[in-house]
């Protein structure tokens, strides 16, 4: 897919999912620290589940210093309703301790430093940089972004790193901050994993997957 068509897809999705007040995050946070911890917790878990434990978690551990003093076993009961809670308790306590020991209690602002924290990969680092600091050096690729990008034709790969590079090549840098939000919103509502809603799709005429279905006589 060329850049002209990709940008038309972007324009249509932006019209369908307007970004009000610059808000592009699905989970509310009050600080970079909260953004980081909540993003770590959100892996393989619904936003609703993470939002449900947010207030109790930060009432108990409002700062990196407070969380760093905890043991993972103390944190587990507060997050046990989310997936992989034992591993995530270790990650967030380890992250808090590293913030205190290596970064003076501050969330770092580079992708390399963020990825040095327990439980933080490139996707999480991209999300935190974009949402907490307005720094966009890449595009976070999750399961929705991966599925939608492949179907529409933005990429031929299923590898998140390659998909990210393909998306960055297709879209101007000023659009990077919106791509994750738009593709997740579209993937949740229309381009779902099962039974995608082709009849309601605002980019069906530009979608490689849908055009392939038409040619095969399946639509």
Coordinates of N, CA and C in Angstrom, one line a residue:
X1 N 0.8 -1.2 0.0 CA 0.0 0.0 0.0 C 0.9 1.2 0.0
X2 N 0.5 2.2 -0.8 CA 1.3 3.4 -0.9 C 0.9 4.4 0.1
X3 N 1.7 5.5 0.2 CA 1.5 6.5 1.3 C 0.2 7.3 1.1
X4 N -0.1 7.5 -0.2 CA -1.3 8.3 -0.5 C -2.6 7.6 0.0
X5 N -2.7 6.3 -0.3 CA -3.8 5.5 0.2 C -3.8 5.4 1.7
X6 N -2.7 5.1 2.3 CA -2.6 5.0 3.7 C -3.0 6.3 4.4
X7 N -2.7 7.4 3.9 CA -3.1 8.7 4.5 C -4.6 8.9 4.3
X8 N -5.2 8.4 3.3 CA -6.6 8.5 3.1 C -7.3 7.6 4.2
X9 N -6.8 6.5 4.4 CA -7.3 5.6 5.5 C -7.2 6.4 6.8
X10 N -6.1 7.0 7.1 CA -5.9 7.7 8.3 C -6.9 8.9 8.4
X11 N -7.1 9.6 7.4 CA -8.1 10.7 7.4 C -9.5 10.2 7.7
X12 N -9.9 9.1 7.1 CA -11.2 8.6 7.4 C -11.4 8.1 8.8
X13 N -10.4 7.4 9.3 CA -10.4 6.9 10.7 C -10.4 8.0 11.7
X14 N -9.7 9.1 11.4 CA -9.6 10.2 12.3 C -11.0 10.9 12.3
X15 N -11.7 11.0 11.2 CA -13.0 11.5 11.1 C -14.0 10.7 11.9
X16 N -13.8 9.4 11.9 CA -14.7 8.4 12.6 C -14.4 8.4 14.1
X17 N -13.2 8.5 14.4 CA -12.8 8.5 15.9 C -12.1 9.8 16.2
X18 N -12.8 10.9 16.3 CA -12.1 12.2 16.6 C -11.4 12.1 17.9
X19 N -10.3 12.8 18.0 CA -9.5 12.9 19.2 C -9.8 14.2 19.9
X20 N -10.6 14.1 21.0 CA -11.1 15.3 21.7 C -10.1 15.7 22.8
X21 N -9.7 16.9 22.7 CA -8.8 17.4 23.8 C -7.4 16.7 23.8
X22 N -7.1 16.1 22.7 CA -5.8 15.5 22.7 C -5.7 14.2 23.4
X23 N -6.8 13.7 23.9 CA -6.8 12.4 24.7 C -6.8 11.2 23.8
X24 N -5.7 10.4 23.9 CA -5.6 9.2 23.1 C -5.3 8.0 23.9
X25 N -5.5 8.1 25.2 CA -5.3 6.9 26.1 C -6.6 6.3 26.5
X26 N -6.6 5.0 26.7 CA -7.9 4.3 27.1 C -8.0 4.1 28.6
X27 N -6.9 4.3 29.3 CA -6.9 4.2 30.8 C -6.5 5.5 31.4
X28 N -7.3 6.1 32.3 CA -6.9 7.4 32.9 C -5.7 7.3 33.8
X29 N -4.9 8.2 33.7 CA -3.7 8.3 34.6 C -3.5 9.8 35.0
X30 N -2.8 9.9 36.2 CA -2.6 11.3 36.7 C -1.1 11.7 36.7
X31 N -0.2 10.8 36.3 CA 1.2 11.1 36.3 C 1.9 10.2 35.4
X32 N 3.1 10.5 35.0 CA 3.9 9.5 34.2 C 4.1 8.2 34.9
X33 N 4.3 8.3 36.2 CA 4.5 7.0 37.0 C 3.2 6.2 36.9
X34 N 2.0 6.8 37.0 CA 0.8 6.0 36.9 C 0.7 5.4 35.5
X35 N 1.0 6.2 34.5 CA 1.0 5.8 33.1 C 1.8 4.6 32.9
X36 N 3.0 4.6 33.4 CA 4.0 3.5 33.3 C 3.5 2.2 33.9
X37 N 3.0 2.3 35.2 CA 2.6 1.2 35.9 C 1.3 0.6 35.3
X38 N 0.4 1.4 34.9 CA -0.9 0.9 34.3 C -0.6 0.3 33.0
X39 N 0.3 0.8 32.2 CA 0.6 0.2 30.9 C 1.3 -1.2 31.1
X40 N 2.1 -1.3 32.1 CA 2.7 -2.6 32.3 C 1.6 -3.6 32.7
X41 N 0.7 -3.2 33.5 CA -0.4 -4.0 34.0 C -1.4 -4.4 32.9
X42 N -1.5 -3.5 31.9 CA -2.5 -3.7 30.8 C -2.2 -4.8 29.8
X43 N -1.0 -5.4 29.9 CA -0.6 -6.4 28.9 C -1.5 -7.6 29.1
X44 N -2.1 -8.1 28.0 CA -3.0 -9.3 28.0 C -4.2 -9.1 29.0
X45 N -4.6 -7.9 29.2 CA -5.7 -7.6 30.1 C -6.6 -6.5 29.6
X46 N -7.9 -6.5 29.9 CA -8.7 -5.5 29.4 C -8.5 -4.2 30.1
X47 N -8.7 -3.1 29.4 CA -8.6 -1.8 30.0 C -9.5 -1.6 31.2
X48 N -10.7 -2.2 31.1 CA -11.7 -2.1 32.1 C -11.2 -2.8 33.4
X49 N -10.5 -3.9 33.3 CA -10.0 -4.6 34.5 C -8.9 -3.8 35.1
X50 N -8.0 -3.2 34.3 CA -6.9 -2.3 34.9 C -7.5 -1.1 35.5
X51 N -8.5 -0.5 34.9 CA -9.1 0.7 35.5 C -9.8 0.4 36.8
X52 N -10.3 -0.8 36.9 CA -11.0 -1.2 38.2 C -10.1 -1.3 39.4
X53 N -8.8 -1.6 39.1 CA -7.8 -1.7 40.3 C -7.0 -0.5 40.5
X54 N -7.1 0.5 39.6 CA -6.2 1.7 39.6 C -6.3 2.4 40.9
X55 N -7.5 2.8 41.3 CA -7.6 3.7 42.5 C -7.1 3.1 43.8
X56 N -7.4 1.8 44.0 CA -6.9 1.1 45.2 C -5.4 1.0 45.2
X57 N -4.8 0.7 44.0 CA -3.4 0.5 43.9 C -2.6 1.8 44.2
X58 N -3.1 2.9 43.6 CA -2.3 4.1 43.8 C -2.7 4.8 45.2
X59 N -3.8 4.4 45.8 CA -4.1 4.9 47.1 C -3.1 4.3 48.1
X60 N -2.7 3.1 47.8 CA -1.7 2.4 48.7 C -0.3 2.8 48.3
X61 N 0.0 2.9 47.0 CA 1.3 3.1 46.5 C 1.3 4.3 45.6
X62 N 1.2 5.5 46.1 CA 1.1 6.7 45.2 C 2.3 7.2 44.5
X63 N 3.5 6.7 44.9 CA 4.8 7.1 44.3 C 5.7 6.0 44.1
X64 N 6.7 6.1 43.2 CA 7.7 5.1 43.0 C 8.3 4.6 44.3
X65 N 8.6 5.6 45.2 CA 9.2 5.3 46.5 C 8.4 4.4 47.3
X66 N 7.1 4.6 47.4 CA 6.1 3.8 48.2 C 6.1 2.4 47.6
X67 N 6.0 2.3 46.3 CA 5.9 1.0 45.7 C 7.2 0.2 45.8
X68 N 8.3 0.9 45.7 CA 9.6 0.3 45.8 C 9.8 -0.4 47.2
X69 N 9.1 0.1 48.2 CA 9.3 -0.4 49.6 C 8.4 -1.7 49.8
X70 N 7.5 -1.9 48.8 CA 6.6 -3.1 49.0 C 7.3 -4.4 48.5
X71 N 6.8 -5.5 48.9 CA 7.1 -6.8 48.3 C 6.0 -7.2 47.3
X72 N 6.4 -7.9 46.3 CA 5.4 -8.3 45.3 C 4.2 -9.0 45.9
X73 N 4.4 -9.8 47.0 CA 3.3 -10.5 47.6 C 2.3 -9.5 48.3
X74 N 2.8 -8.4 48.7 CA 1.9 -7.4 49.2 C 1.0 -6.7 48.2
X75 N 1.6 -6.6 47.0 CA 0.9 -6.0 45.8 C -0.2 -6.9 45.2
X76 N 0.1 -8.2 45.2 CA -0.7 -9.2 44.5 C -2.2 -9.1 44.8
X77 N -2.6 -8.9 46.1 CA -4.0 -8.9 46.3 C -4.7 -7.7 45.7
X78 N -4.0 -6.6 45.5 CA -4.6 -5.4 44.8 C -4.8 -5.6 43.4
X79 N -4.1 -6.5 42.7 CA -4.2 -6.6 41.3 C -4.6 -8.0 40.8
X80 N -5.0 -8.8 41.7 CA -5.3 -10.2 41.4 C -6.4 -10.4 40.4
X81 N -7.2 -9.4 40.1 CA -8.3 -9.6 39.1 C -7.8 -9.3 37.7
X82 N -6.5 -9.1 37.5 CA -6.0 -8.9 36.2 C -5.2 -10.1 35.8
X83 N -5.0 -10.4 34.5 CA -4.2 -11.5 34.1 C -2.8 -11.4 34.5
X84 N -2.2 -12.6 34.8 CA -0.7 -12.7 35.1 C -0.3 -11.8 36.3
X85 N -1.2 -11.7 37.3 CA -1.0 -10.7 38.3 C 0.3 -11.0 39.1
X86 N 0.7 -12.3 39.3 CA 1.9 -12.5 40.1 C 3.1 -12.0 39.4
X87 N 3.2 -12.2 38.1 CA 4.4 -11.7 37.3 C 4.3 -10.2 37.3
X88 N 3.1 -9.7 37.1 CA 3.0 -8.2 37.0 C 3.4 -7.5 38.3
X89 N 3.0 -8.2 39.4 CA 3.4 -7.6 40.7 C 4.9 -7.5 40.8
X90 N 5.6 -8.5 40.4 CA 7.1 -8.5 40.4 C 7.6 -7.4 39.5
X91 N 7.0 -7.3 38.3 CA 7.4 -6.3 37.3 C 7.3 -4.8 37.9
X92 N 6.1 -4.5 38.5 CA 5.9 -3.1 38.9 C 6.7 -2.8 40.1
X93 N 6.9 -3.8 41.0 CA 7.7 -3.5 42.2 C 9.2 -3.3 41.7
X94 N 9.6 -4.2 40.8 CA 11.0 -4.1 40.3 C 11.2 -2.8 39.5
X95 N 10.2 -2.4 38.8 CA 10.3 -1.1 38.0 C 10.4 0.1 39.0
X96 N 9.5 0.1 40.0 CA 9.6 1.1 41.0 C 11.0 1.2 41.7
X97 N 11.5 0.1 42.0 CA 12.8 0.1 42.7 C 13.9 0.6 41.7
X98 N 13.8 0.3 40.4 CA 14.8 0.8 39.5 C 14.6 2.3 39.2
X99 N 13.4 2.7 39.2 CA 13.1 4.2 39.1 C 13.8 4.9 40.2
X100 N 13.7 4.4 41.5 CA 14.3 5.0 42.6 C 15.8 4.9 42.6
X101 N 16.3 3.8 42.3 CA 17.8 3.6 42.3 C 18.5 4.2 41.2
X102 N 17.9 4.2 40.0 CA 18.7 4.6 38.8 C 18.2 5.9 38.2
X103 N 17.0 6.3 38.5 CA 16.4 7.5 37.8 C 15.9 8.6 38.8
X104 N 16.3 8.5 40.0 CA 15.9 9.5 41.0 C 14.4 9.6 41.2
X105 N 13.8 8.5 41.0 CA 12.3 8.4 41.2 C 11.5 9.0 40.1
X106 N 12.2 9.3 39.0 CA 11.5 9.9 37.8 C 11.3 8.8 36.7
X107 N 10.3 8.9 35.9 CA 10.1 8.0 34.8 C 11.0 8.6 33.6
X108 N 11.9 7.7 33.1 CA 12.8 8.2 32.1 C 12.0 8.6 30.8
X109 N 12.7 9.4 29.9 CA 12.1 9.9 28.7 C 12.7 9.4 27.4
X110 N 13.4 8.3 27.5 CA 13.9 7.7 26.3 C 13.5 6.3 26.2
X111 N 13.3 5.8 25.0 CA 12.8 4.4 24.8 C 13.8 3.4 25.3
X112 N 15.1 3.7 25.2 CA 16.1 2.8 25.7 C 16.1 2.6 27.2
X113 N 16.0 3.8 27.9 CA 15.9 3.7 29.4 C 14.6 3.1 29.8
X114 N 13.5 3.4 29.2 CA 12.3 2.7 29.6 C 12.4 1.2 29.4
X115 N 13.0 0.8 28.3 CA 13.1 -0.7 28.1 C 14.0 -1.4 29.1
X116 N 14.8 -0.6 29.8 CA 15.6 -1.2 30.9 C 14.9 -1.6 32.1
X117 N 13.6 -1.2 32.2 CA 12.8 -1.4 33.4 C 12.1 -2.8 33.2
X118 N 11.9 -3.5 34.3 CA 11.2 -4.8 34.3 C 9.8 -4.7 33.7
X119 N 9.5 -5.6 32.8 CA 8.2 -5.7 32.2 C 7.9 -4.7 31.2
X120 N 8.9 -3.9 30.7 CA 8.7 -2.9 29.7 C 9.4 -3.3 28.4
X121 N 8.6 -3.5 27.4 CA 9.1 -3.7 26.1 C 8.9 -2.5 25.2
X122 N 9.1 -2.6 23.9 CA 9.0 -1.5 23.1 C 7.6 -0.9 23.0
X123 N 6.6 -1.8 23.0 CA 5.2 -1.3 22.9 C 4.9 -0.4 24.1
X124 N 5.2 -1.0 25.3 CA 4.9 -0.2 26.5 C 5.7 1.1 26.6
X125 N 7.0 1.0 26.1 CA 7.8 2.3 26.1 C 7.2 3.3 25.2
X126 N 6.8 2.9 24.0 CA 6.2 3.8 23.1 C 4.9 4.5 23.6
X127 N 4.1 3.7 24.3 CA 2.8 4.2 24.9 C 3.1 5.2 25.9
X128 N 4.0 4.9 26.8 CA 4.3 5.8 27.9 C 4.9 7.1 27.4
X129 N 5.9 7.0 26.5 CA 6.5 8.2 25.9 C 5.4 9.1 25.3
X130 N 4.5 8.5 24.5 CA 3.5 9.3 23.8 C 2.5 9.9 24.7
X131 N 1.9 9.0 25.6 CA 0.8 9.5 26.5 C 1.3 10.4 27.6
X132 N 2.4 10.0 28.2 CA 2.8 10.7 29.4 C 3.6 12.0 29.1
X133 N 4.4 11.9 28.0 CA 5.3 13.0 27.7 C 5.1 13.7 26.3
X134 N 4.2 13.1 25.5 CA 4.0 13.7 24.2 C 5.2 13.5 23.3
X135 N 6.0 12.5 23.5 CA 7.2 12.1 22.7 C 6.8 10.9 21.9
X136 N 6.9 11.1 20.5 CA 6.6 10.0 19.6 C 7.8 9.7 18.7
X137 N 8.4 8.6 19.1 CA 9.6 8.2 18.4 C 9.3 6.8 17.7
X138 N 8.1 6.4 17.8 CA 7.6 5.1 17.2 C 6.1 5.0 17.3
X139 N 5.6 3.8 17.0 CA 4.2 3.5 17.1 C 4.0 2.2 17.8
X140 N 3.2 2.2 18.9 CA 3.0 1.0 19.7 C 2.2 0.0 18.9
X141 N 2.6 -1.2 18.8 CA 1.9 -2.2 18.1 C 1.4 -3.3 19.1
X142 N 0.1 -3.4 19.2 CA -0.5 -4.4 20.0 C -1.3 -5.3 19.1
X143 N -2.1 -6.2 19.7 CA -2.8 -7.2 18.9 C -3.8 -6.6 17.9
X144 N -4.5 -5.5 18.3 CA -5.4 -4.8 17.4 C -4.7 -4.2 16.2
X145 N -3.6 -3.4 16.6 CA -2.8 -2.8 15.5 C -2.2 -3.8 14.6
X146 N -1.7 -4.9 15.1 CA -1.2 -5.9 14.2 C -2.2 -6.5 13.3
X147 N -3.4 -6.8 13.8 CA -4.5 -7.4 13.0 C -5.0 -6.5 11.9
X148 N -5.3 -5.2 12.3 CA -5.8 -4.2 11.4 C -4.8 -3.9 10.3
X149 N -3.6 -3.7 10.7 CA -2.5 -3.3 9.8 C -2.3 -4.4 8.7
X150 N -2.4 -5.6 9.1 CA -2.2 -6.7 8.1 C -3.4 -6.8 7.2
X151 N -4.6 -6.7 7.7 CA -5.9 -6.7 6.9 C -5.9 -5.6 5.9
X152 N -5.7 -4.4 6.4 CA -5.9 -3.2 5.5 C -4.8 -3.3 4.4
X153 N -3.6 -3.7 4.8 CA -2.5 -3.8 3.8 C -1.4 -2.9 4.1
X154 N -1.3 -2.4 5.4 CA -0.2 -1.5 5.8 C 1.1 -2.3 5.8
X155 N 1.0 -3.6 6.1 CA 2.2 -4.4 6.2 C 1.9 -5.8 5.7
X156 N 2.9 -6.6 5.4 CA 2.7 -8.0 5.1 C 3.2 -8.9 6.2
X157 N 3.6 -8.2 7.3 CA 4.3 -9.0 8.4 C 3.4 -9.1 9.6
X158 N 3.7 -10.1 10.4 CA 3.0 -10.2 11.7 C 4.0 -9.9 12.9
X159 N 5.2 -9.6 12.5 CA 6.2 -9.2 13.5 C 6.0 -7.8 14.0
X160 N 5.8 -7.5 15.3 CA 5.5 -6.2 15.8 C 6.6 -5.2 15.4
X161 N 7.9 -5.5 15.4 CA 8.9 -4.6 15.1 C 8.9 -4.2 13.6
X162 N 8.6 -5.2 12.7 CA 8.5 -4.9 11.3 C 7.3 -4.1 11.0
X163 N 6.2 -4.4 11.7 CA 4.9 -3.6 11.5 C 5.1 -2.2 11.9
X164 N 5.8 -2.0 13.0 CA 6.1 -0.6 13.5 C 6.9 0.2 12.4
X165 N 7.9 -0.5 11.9 CA 8.7 0.2 10.8 C 7.9 0.5 9.6
X166 N 7.0 -0.5 9.2 CA 6.2 -0.2 8.0 C 5.2 0.9 8.3
X167 N 4.6 1.0 9.4 CA 3.7 2.1 9.7 C 4.4 3.4 9.8
X168 N 5.6 3.5 10.3 CA 6.4 4.7 10.4 C 6.8 5.2 9.0
X169 N 7.0 4.3 8.1 CA 7.3 4.6 6.7 C 6.1 5.1 5.9
X170 N 4.9 4.6 6.3 CA 3.7 5.0 5.5 C 3.1 6.3 6.0
X171 N 3.3 6.7 7.2 CA 2.6 7.9 7.8 C 3.6 8.9 8.2
X172 N 3.2 10.2 8.0 CA 4.1 11.3 8.4 C 4.2 11.3 9.9
X173 N 5.3 11.8 10.4 CA 5.7 11.7 11.8 C 4.6 12.4 12.7
X174 N 4.0 13.4 12.2 CA 3.0 14.1 13.0 C 1.7 13.2 13.3
X175 N 1.6 12.2 12.5 CA 0.4 11.3 12.6 C 0.7 10.1 13.6
X176 N 2.0 9.9 13.9 CA 2.4 8.7 14.7 C 1.6 8.6 16.0
X177 N 1.5 9.8 16.6 CA 0.8 9.8 17.9 C -0.6 9.3 17.9
X178 N -1.2 9.3 16.8 CA -2.6 8.9 16.7 C -2.9 7.5 16.2
X179 N -1.9 6.9 15.5 CA -2.1 5.7 14.8 C -2.6 4.6 15.8
X180 N -1.9 4.4 16.9 CA -2.2 3.3 17.9 C -3.7 3.5 18.3
X181 N -4.1 4.7 18.7 CA -5.4 5.0 19.2 C -6.5 4.7 18.1
X182 N -6.2 5.1 16.9 CA -7.2 4.9 15.8 C -7.3 3.5 15.5
X183 N -6.2 2.7 15.3 CA -6.3 1.3 14.9 C -6.9 0.5 16.0
X184 N -6.6 0.8 17.3 CA -7.3 0.0 18.4 C -8.8 0.3 18.4
X185 N -9.2 1.6 18.3 CA -10.6 1.9 18.3 C -11.3 1.2 17.1
X186 N -10.7 1.3 16.0 CA -11.3 0.6 14.8 C -11.3 -0.9 14.9
X187 N -10.3 -1.5 15.5 CA -10.2 -2.9 15.7 C -11.2 -3.4 16.7
X188 N -11.5 -2.6 17.7 CA -12.5 -3.0 18.7 C -13.9 -2.9 18.2
X189 N -14.2 -1.9 17.4 CA -15.6 -1.7 17.0 C -15.9 -2.4 15.7
X190 N -15.0 -2.3 14.7 CA -15.3 -2.7 13.3 C -14.5 -3.9 12.8
X191 N -13.2 -3.7 12.9 CA -12.3 -4.8 12.3 C -11.9 -5.8 13.4
X192 N -13.0 -6.4 14.0 CA -12.8 -7.3 15.1 C -12.1 -8.6 14.6
X193 N -11.6 -9.3 15.6 CA -10.9 -10.6 15.3 C -11.8 -11.6 14.6
X194 N -13.0 -11.7 15.1 CA -14.0 -12.6 14.5 C -15.1 -11.8 13.9
X195 N -15.6 -12.2 12.8 CA -16.8 -11.5 12.1 C -16.6 -10.0 12.0
X196 N -15.6 -9.5 11.3 CA -15.4 -8.1 11.1 C -16.6 -7.5 10.4
X197 N -17.0 -6.3 10.7 CA -18.2 -5.7 10.2 C -18.0 -4.9 8.9
X198 N -17.8 -5.7 7.9 CA -17.5 -5.1 6.6 C -18.5 -4.0 6.1
X199 N -19.8 -4.3 6.4 CA -20.8 -3.4 5.9 C -20.8 -2.1 6.6
X200 N -20.1 -2.0 7.8 CA -20.0 -0.7 8.5 C -18.6 0.0 8.3
X201 N -17.8 -0.7 7.6 CA -16.4 -0.2 7.5 C -16.2 1.0 6.6
X202 N -15.6 2.1 7.2 CA -15.4 3.3 6.4 C -14.3 3.3 5.4
X203 N -13.5 2.2 5.5 CA -12.3 2.1 4.6 C -12.4 0.8 3.8
X204 N -13.5 0.2 3.6 CA -13.7 -1.1 2.9 C -13.1 -1.0 1.5
X205 N -13.4 0.1 0.8 CA -12.9 0.3 -0.6 C -11.4 0.4 -0.7
X206 N -10.8 0.6 0.4 CA -9.3 0.8 0.4 C -8.6 -0.4 1.1
X207 N -9.4 -1.3 1.7 CA -8.9 -2.4 2.5 C -8.5 -3.6 1.6
X208 N -7.3 -4.0 1.7 CA -6.7 -5.1 0.9 C -7.5 -6.4 1.2
X209 N -7.8 -6.7 2.5 CA -8.5 -7.9 2.8 C -9.9 -8.0 2.2
X210 N -10.6 -6.9 2.3 CA -12.0 -6.8 1.8 C -12.0 -6.9 0.3
X211 N -11.0 -6.3 -0.3 CA -11.0 -6.4 -1.8 C -10.6 -7.8 -2.2
X212 N -9.8 -8.5 -1.5 CA -9.5 -9.9 -1.8 C -10.7 -10.8 -1.6
X213 N -11.6 -10.5 -0.6 CA -12.8 -11.2 -0.4 C -13.8 -11.0 -1.6
X214 N -13.8 -9.8 -2.0 CA -14.7 -9.5 -3.2 C -14.3 -10.2 -4.4
X215 N -13.0 -10.2 -4.7 CA -12.5 -10.9 -5.8 C -12.7 -12.4 -5.7
X216 N -12.7 -12.9 -4.5 CA -12.9 -14.4 -4.3 C -14.4 -14.7 -4.3
X217 N -15.2 -13.7 -4.4 CA -16.7 -13.9 -4.4 C -17.3 -14.3 -3.1
X218 N -16.5 -13.9 -2.0 CA -17.0 -14.3 -0.6 C -17.8 -13.1 0.0
X219 N -18.0 -12.0 -0.8 CA -18.8 -10.9 -0.3 C -19.7 -10.4 -1.4

